[in-house]
Tab-separated table of N, CA and C in Angstrom:
chain	number	residue	atom	x	y	z
B	1	UNK	N	3.935	-18.835	4.630
B	1	UNK	CA	4.410	-17.682	4.390
B	1	UNK	C	5.036	-16.373	5.321
B	2	UNK	N	6.078	-15.962	5.608
B	2	UNK	CA	6.724	-15.425	6.617
B	2	UNK	C	5.915	-13.982	6.664
B	3	UNK	N	6.410	-13.574	7.828
B	3	UNK	CA	5.836	-12.623	8.334
B	3	UNK	C	5.926	-10.769	7.281
B	4	UNK	N	6.872	-10.920	6.940
B	4	UNK	CA	7.697	-9.715	5.913
B	4	UNK	C	7.115	-10.394	4.339
B	5	UNK	N	6.740	-11.259	4.365
B	5	UNK	CA	5.699	-11.284	2.709
B	5	UNK	C	4.891	-11.619	2.799
B	6	UNK	N	4.164	-11.290	4.456
B	6	UNK	CA	2.380	-11.188	3.993
B	6	UNK	C	2.324	-9.784	4.733
B	7	UNK	N	3.894	-9.139	4.894
B	7	UNK	CA	2.925	-7.926	5.014
B	7	UNK	C	3.604	-6.786	3.505
B	8	UNK	N	3.808	-7.395	2.652
B	8	UNK	CA	4.453	-6.794	1.805
B	8	UNK	C	3.179	-7.586	0.495
B	9	UNK	N	2.619	-8.718	0.623
B	9	UNK	CA	1.253	-8.636	0.233
B	9	UNK	C	-0.005	-7.558	0.246
B	10	UNK	N	0.098	-7.778	1.763
B	10	UNK	CA	-1.176	-7.450	2.120
B	10	UNK	C	-0.774	-5.132	1.857
B	11	UNK	N	0.149	-4.867	2.316
B	11	UNK	CA	0.564	-3.915	1.358
B	11	UNK	C	0.156	-3.595	-0.279
B	12	UNK	N	0.614	-4.170	-1.452
B	12	UNK	CA	0.326	-4.713	-2.523
B	12	UNK	C	-1.624	-4.680	-2.674
B	13	UNK	N	-1.903	-4.923	-1.854
B	13	UNK	CA	-3.768	-5.688	-1.624
B	13	UNK	C	-4.325	-4.271	-2.209
B	14	UNK	N	-3.603	-3.679	-0.304
B	14	UNK	CA	-4.513	-2.326	-0.431
B	14	UNK	C	-4.209	-1.546	-0.975
B	15	UNK	N	-2.727	-0.635	-2.044
B	15	UNK	CA	-2.492	-0.460	-2.155
B	15	UNK	C	-3.550	-0.201	-3.972
B	16	UNK	N	-3.617	-1.156	-4.491
B	16	UNK	CA	-4.303	-1.656	-5.246
B	16	UNK	C	-5.314	-1.976	-5.220
B	17	UNK	N	-6.125	-2.211	-4.488
B	17	UNK	CA	-7.756	-1.743	-3.571
B	17	UNK	C	-8.126	0.064	-3.746
B	18	UNK	N	-7.219	0.964	-3.307
B	18	UNK	CA	-6.851	2.090	-2.358
B	18	UNK	C	-6.636	3.296	-4.281
B	19	UNK	N	-5.698	2.317	-4.859
B	19	UNK	CA	-5.433	3.205	-6.505
B	19	UNK	C	-7.035	4.206	-7.215
B	20	UNK	N	-8.319	3.225	-7.388
B	20	UNK	CA	-9.085	4.370	-7.859
B	20	UNK	C	-9.688	5.124	-6.598
B	21	UNK	N	-9.410	4.962	-5.783
B	21	UNK	CA	-9.840	6.402	-4.742
B	21	UNK	C	-8.937	7.634	-5.608
B	22	UNK	N	-7.664	7.480	-5.513
B	22	UNK	CA	-6.961	8.293	-5.110
B	22	UNK	C	-6.665	9.143	-6.526
B	23	UNK	N	-6.997	8.121	-7.530
B	23	UNK	CA	-6.714	8.318	-9.178
B	23	UNK	C	-8.154	9.852	-9.300
B	24	UNK	N	-9.308	9.106	-9.074
B	24	UNK	CA	-10.396	10.097	-8.430
B	24	UNK	C	-10.742	11.031	-7.823
B	25	UNK	N	-9.435	11.549	-7.350
B	25	UNK	CA	-10.062	12.566	-6.053
B	25	UNK	C	-10.320	11.951	-4.902
B	26	UNK	N	-10.748	11.388	-4.671
B	26	UNK	CA	-11.711	11.100	-3.402
B	26	UNK	C	-10.905	11.227	-2.187
B	27	UNK	N	-9.553	11.003	-2.569
B	27	UNK	CA	-9.115	11.148	-0.819
B	27	UNK	C	-7.776	11.847	-1.164
B	28	UNK	N	-7.006	12.439	-0.299
B	28	UNK	CA	-6.005	13.406	-0.534
B	28	UNK	C	-4.736	12.194	-0.079
B	29	UNK	N	-3.400	13.091	-0.290
B	29	UNK	CA	-2.318	12.258	0.021
B	29	UNK	C	-1.402	11.628	1.383
B	30	UNK	N	-2.289	12.845	2.173
B	30	UNK	CA	-2.270	12.424	3.427
B	30	UNK	C	-3.377	11.338	3.855
B	31	UNK	N	-4.395	11.396	3.103
B	31	UNK	CA	-5.418	10.633	3.830
B	31	UNK	C	-5.019	9.113	3.289
B	32	UNK	N	-4.517	9.312	1.651
B	32	UNK	CA	-3.411	7.592	1.148
B	32	UNK	C	-3.627	7.433	2.032
B	33	UNK	N	-1.902	8.334	2.471
B	33	UNK	CA	-1.248	7.607	3.320
B	33	UNK	C	-1.832	7.074	5.120
B	34	UNK	N	-2.511	7.584	5.114
B	34	UNK	CA	-2.812	6.777	6.278
B	34	UNK	C	-3.924	5.344	6.412
B	35	UNK	N	-4.087	5.792	5.310
B	35	UNK	CA	-5.651	4.103	4.585
B	35	UNK	C	-4.656	3.660	5.358
B	36	UNK	N	-3.833	3.031	4.124
B	36	UNK	CA	-2.685	2.061	3.355
B	36	UNK	C	-1.913	1.512	4.668
B	37	UNK	N	-1.061	2.633	5.762
B	37	UNK	CA	-1.089	2.742	6.904
B	37	UNK	C	-1.685	1.116	7.289
B	38	UNK	N	-2.974	2.077	8.462
B	38	UNK	CA	-4.293	1.234	9.230
B	38	UNK	C	-4.532	-0.359	8.314
B	39	UNK	N	-4.413	0.511	7.376
B	39	UNK	CA	-5.608	-1.242	6.125
B	39	UNK	C	-4.266	-2.077	6.504
B	40	UNK	N	-3.662	-2.042	6.192
B	40	UNK	CA	-1.836	-3.223	6.890
B	40	UNK	C	-1.687	-3.747	7.510
B	41	UNK	N	-1.842	-2.340	8.261
B	41	UNK	CA	-1.446	-3.017	9.946
B	41	UNK	C	-2.951	-3.530	10.338
B	42	UNK	N	-3.851	-3.456	9.732
B	42	UNK	CA	-4.993	-4.407	10.260
B	42	UNK	C	-5.312	-5.687	9.286
B	43	UNK	N	-4.900	-6.035	8.334
B	43	UNK	CA	-4.895	-7.214	7.532
B	43	UNK	C	-3.767	-8.093	8.056
B	44	UNK	N	-3.000	-7.259	8.568
B	44	UNK	CA	-1.217	-8.357	8.651
B	44	UNK	C	-2.074	-8.529	10.438
B	45	UNK	N	-2.794	-7.785	11.140
B	45	UNK	CA	-2.765	-8.292	12.975
B	45	UNK	C	-4.225	-9.316	12.483
B	46	UNK	N	-5.076	-9.938	11.587
B	46	UNK	CA	-6.078	-10.492	11.357
B	46	UNK	C	-6.106	-11.929	12.240
B	47	UNK	N	-6.755	-12.420	12.792
B	47	UNK	CA	-6.394	-13.621	13.199
B	47	UNK	C	-7.110	-14.637	12.469
B	48	UNK	N	-6.741	-14.799	11.460
B	48	UNK	CA	-7.091	-15.006	10.354
B	48	UNK	C	-5.866	-15.393	9.314
B	49	UNK	N	-4.850	-14.758	9.352
B	49	UNK	CA	-4.009	-15.030	8.630
B	49	UNK	C	-3.516	-14.826	7.405
B	50	UNK	N	-4.914	-15.078	6.444
B	50	UNK	CA	-5.217	-14.744	5.035
B	50	UNK	C	-5.186	-13.516	4.757
B	51	UNK	N	-5.025	-13.137	3.351
B	51	UNK	CA	-5.076	-11.773	2.650
B	51	UNK	C	-6.640	-12.085	1.657
B	52	UNK	N	-7.706	-11.644	1.835
B	52	UNK	CA	-8.473	-12.375	0.807
B	52	UNK	C	-8.955	-10.423	0.101
B	53	UNK	N	-8.613	-10.784	-1.291
B	53	UNK	CA	-8.868	-9.301	-1.193
B	53	UNK	C	-9.704	-8.633	-1.580
B	54	UNK	N	-10.937	-9.239	-1.677
B	54	UNK	CA	-12.198	-9.205	-1.832
B	54	UNK	C	-12.941	-8.350	-0.286
B	55	UNK	N	-12.235	-8.982	0.951
B	55	UNK	CA	-12.341	-8.545	2.449
B	55	UNK	C	-11.562	-6.627	2.211
B	56	UNK	N	-10.474	-6.883	1.581
B	56	UNK	CA	-9.533	-6.049	2.664
B	56	UNK	C	-10.064	-4.551	0.986
B	57	UNK	N	-10.295	-4.938	-0.325
B	57	UNK	CA	-11.340	-3.820	-0.664
B	57	UNK	C	-12.193	-3.127	-0.107
B	58	UNK	N	-13.248	-4.264	0.541
B	58	UNK	CA	-14.263	-3.811	1.095
B	58	UNK	C	-13.679	-2.691	2.459
B	59	UNK	N	-12.597	-3.099	2.699
B	59	UNK	CA	-11.998	-2.472	4.196
B	59	UNK	C	-11.474	-0.898	3.822
B	60	UNK	N	-10.616	-1.134	2.688
B	60	UNK	CA	-10.102	0.737	2.107
B	60	UNK	C	-11.689	0.975	1.194
B	61	UNK	N	-12.672	0.469	0.769
B	61	UNK	CA	-13.764	1.325	0.734
B	61	UNK	C	-13.903	1.845	1.955
B	62	UNK	N	-14.504	1.704	2.855
B	62	UNK	CA	-14.537	1.828	4.763
B	62	UNK	C	-14.030	2.358	4.592
B	63	UNK	N	-12.705	2.577	5.282
B	63	UNK	CA	-11.292	3.947	5.206
B	63	UNK	C	-12.140	5.300	4.516
B	64	UNK	N	-12.097	4.835	3.290
B	64	UNK	CA	-12.017	5.637	2.155
B	64	UNK	C	-13.844	6.692	2.524
B	65	UNK	N	-14.348	6.284	2.910
B	65	UNK	CA	-16.272	6.465	3.214
B	65	UNK	C	-15.816	7.125	4.295
B	66	UNK	N	-14.984	7.129	5.301
B	66	UNK	CA	-14.426	7.345	7.125
B	66	UNK	C	-13.923	9.086	6.888
B	67	UNK	N	-13.397	9.102	5.843
B	67	UNK	CA	-12.423	9.905	5.426
B	67	UNK	C	-12.941	10.342	4.886
B	68	UNK	N	-13.892	10.869	3.367
B	68	UNK	CA	-14.789	11.417	2.906
B	68	UNK	C	-15.431	12.140	4.054
B	69	UNK	N	-16.340	10.984	4.823
B	69	UNK	CA	-17.205	11.650	5.769
B	69	UNK	C	-16.599	12.858	6.608
B	70	UNK	N	-15.765	12.622	7.187
B	70	UNK	CA	-14.838	13.146	8.274
B	70	UNK	C	-14.986	14.251	7.939
B	71	UNK	N	-13.966	14.526	6.015
B	71	UNK	CA	-13.770	15.627	5.457
B	71	UNK	C	-14.695	16.584	6.132
B	72	UNK	N	-15.552	15.760	4.936
B	72	UNK	CA	-17.107	16.865	4.865
B	72	UNK	C	-17.478	17.396	6.106
B	73	UNK	N	-17.154	17.035	7.021
B	73	UNK	CA	-18.422	17.081	8.687
B	73	UNK	C	-17.119	18.225	9.136
B	74	UNK	N	-16.089	18.200	8.758
B	74	UNK	CA	-14.863	18.885	9.707
B	74	UNK	C	-15.281	20.364	8.662
B	75	UNK	N	-15.179	20.152	7.576
B	75	UNK	CA	-15.637	21.613	6.717
B	75	UNK	C	-16.677	22.685	6.963
B	76	UNK	N	-18.134	21.604	7.071
B	76	UNK	CA	-18.856	22.150	7.983
B	76	UNK	C	-18.292	22.673	9.266
B	77	UNK	N	-18.170	22.031	9.975
B	77	UNK	CA	-18.269	22.611	11.165
B	77	UNK	C	-17.558	24.124	11.067
B	78	UNK	N	-16.146	24.176	9.979
B	78	UNK	CA	-14.840	24.946	10.285
B	78	UNK	C	-16.123	26.039	10.475
B	79	UNK	N	-16.922	26.299	8.375
B	79	UNK	CA	-17.807	26.945	8.269
B	79	UNK	C	-18.902	27.262	9.333
B	80	UNK	N	-19.729	26.646	10.019
B	80	UNK	CA	-20.976	27.633	10.915
B	80	UNK	C	-19.799	27.744	12.256
B	81	UNK	N	-18.556	27.632	12.637
B	81	UNK	CA	-18.286	28.725	13.591
B	81	UNK	C	-17.312	29.438	13.245
B	82	UNK	N	-17.334	29.769	12.087
B	82	UNK	CA	-16.900	30.980	11.224
B	82	UNK	C	-18.283	32.292	11.577
B	83	UNK	N	-19.133	31.876	10.936
B	83	UNK	CA	-20.544	32.758	10.966
B	83	UNK	C	-20.919	32.864	12.335
B	84	UNK	N	-20.233	31.332	13.371
B	84	UNK	CA	-21.153	32.775	15.318
B	84	UNK	C	-20.250	33.154	15.502
B	85	UNK	N	-19.046	32.779	15.647
B	85	UNK	CA	-17.475	32.891	16.661
B	85	UNK	C	-17.820	34.781	16.624
B	86	UNK	N	-18.228	34.975	17.550
B	86	UNK	CA	-18.163	36.599	17.752
B	86	UNK	C	-16.567	37.412	17.494
B	87	UNK	N	-15.611	37.004	17.171
B	87	UNK	CA	-14.460	37.537	16.247
B	87	UNK	C	-14.519	37.835	14.895
B	88	UNK	N	-15.414	37.090	14.460
B	88	UNK	CA	-15.681	37.080	12.717
B	88	UNK	C	-17.457	38.126	12.438
B	89	UNK	N	-17.835	38.400	13.386
B	89	UNK	CA	-18.708	38.977	13.103
B	89	UNK	C	-18.823	40.027	13.421
B	90	UNK	N	-19.006	41.304	12.274
B	90	UNK	CA	-18.650	42.838	11.728
B	90	UNK	C	-20.048	43.958	12.673
B	91	UNK	N	-18.985	44.533	13.555
B	91	UNK	CA	-20.088	46.056	14.084
B	91	UNK	C	-20.291	46.577	13.662
B	92	UNK	N	-21.671	47.450	13.263
B	92	UNK	CA	-21.303	49.088	12.939
B	92	UNK	C	-21.119	49.851	14.135
B	93	UNK	N	-20.775	50.672	13.751
B	93	UNK	CA	-20.003	51.707	14.471
B	93	UNK	C	-19.458	52.796	14.176
């Protein structure tokens, strides 16, 4: 299997694994693109040289969980900073 064929197969497997998460709106379009890019790169550079659909699905799920967690905490941090930011506080004069 050539390098290009392996990459095409990896793309296929990653997209197949990530599709349900995207359809359920668990991730955004930008997150979808980033996860596909990172997962394909990781699969293609693996030492074993094989593309195991079960392992690819686990990798994609881990990335989705990571991005969901990061998005949730980013939102909480921005809300918290707005509450404590002196610029956002009302002054009674």
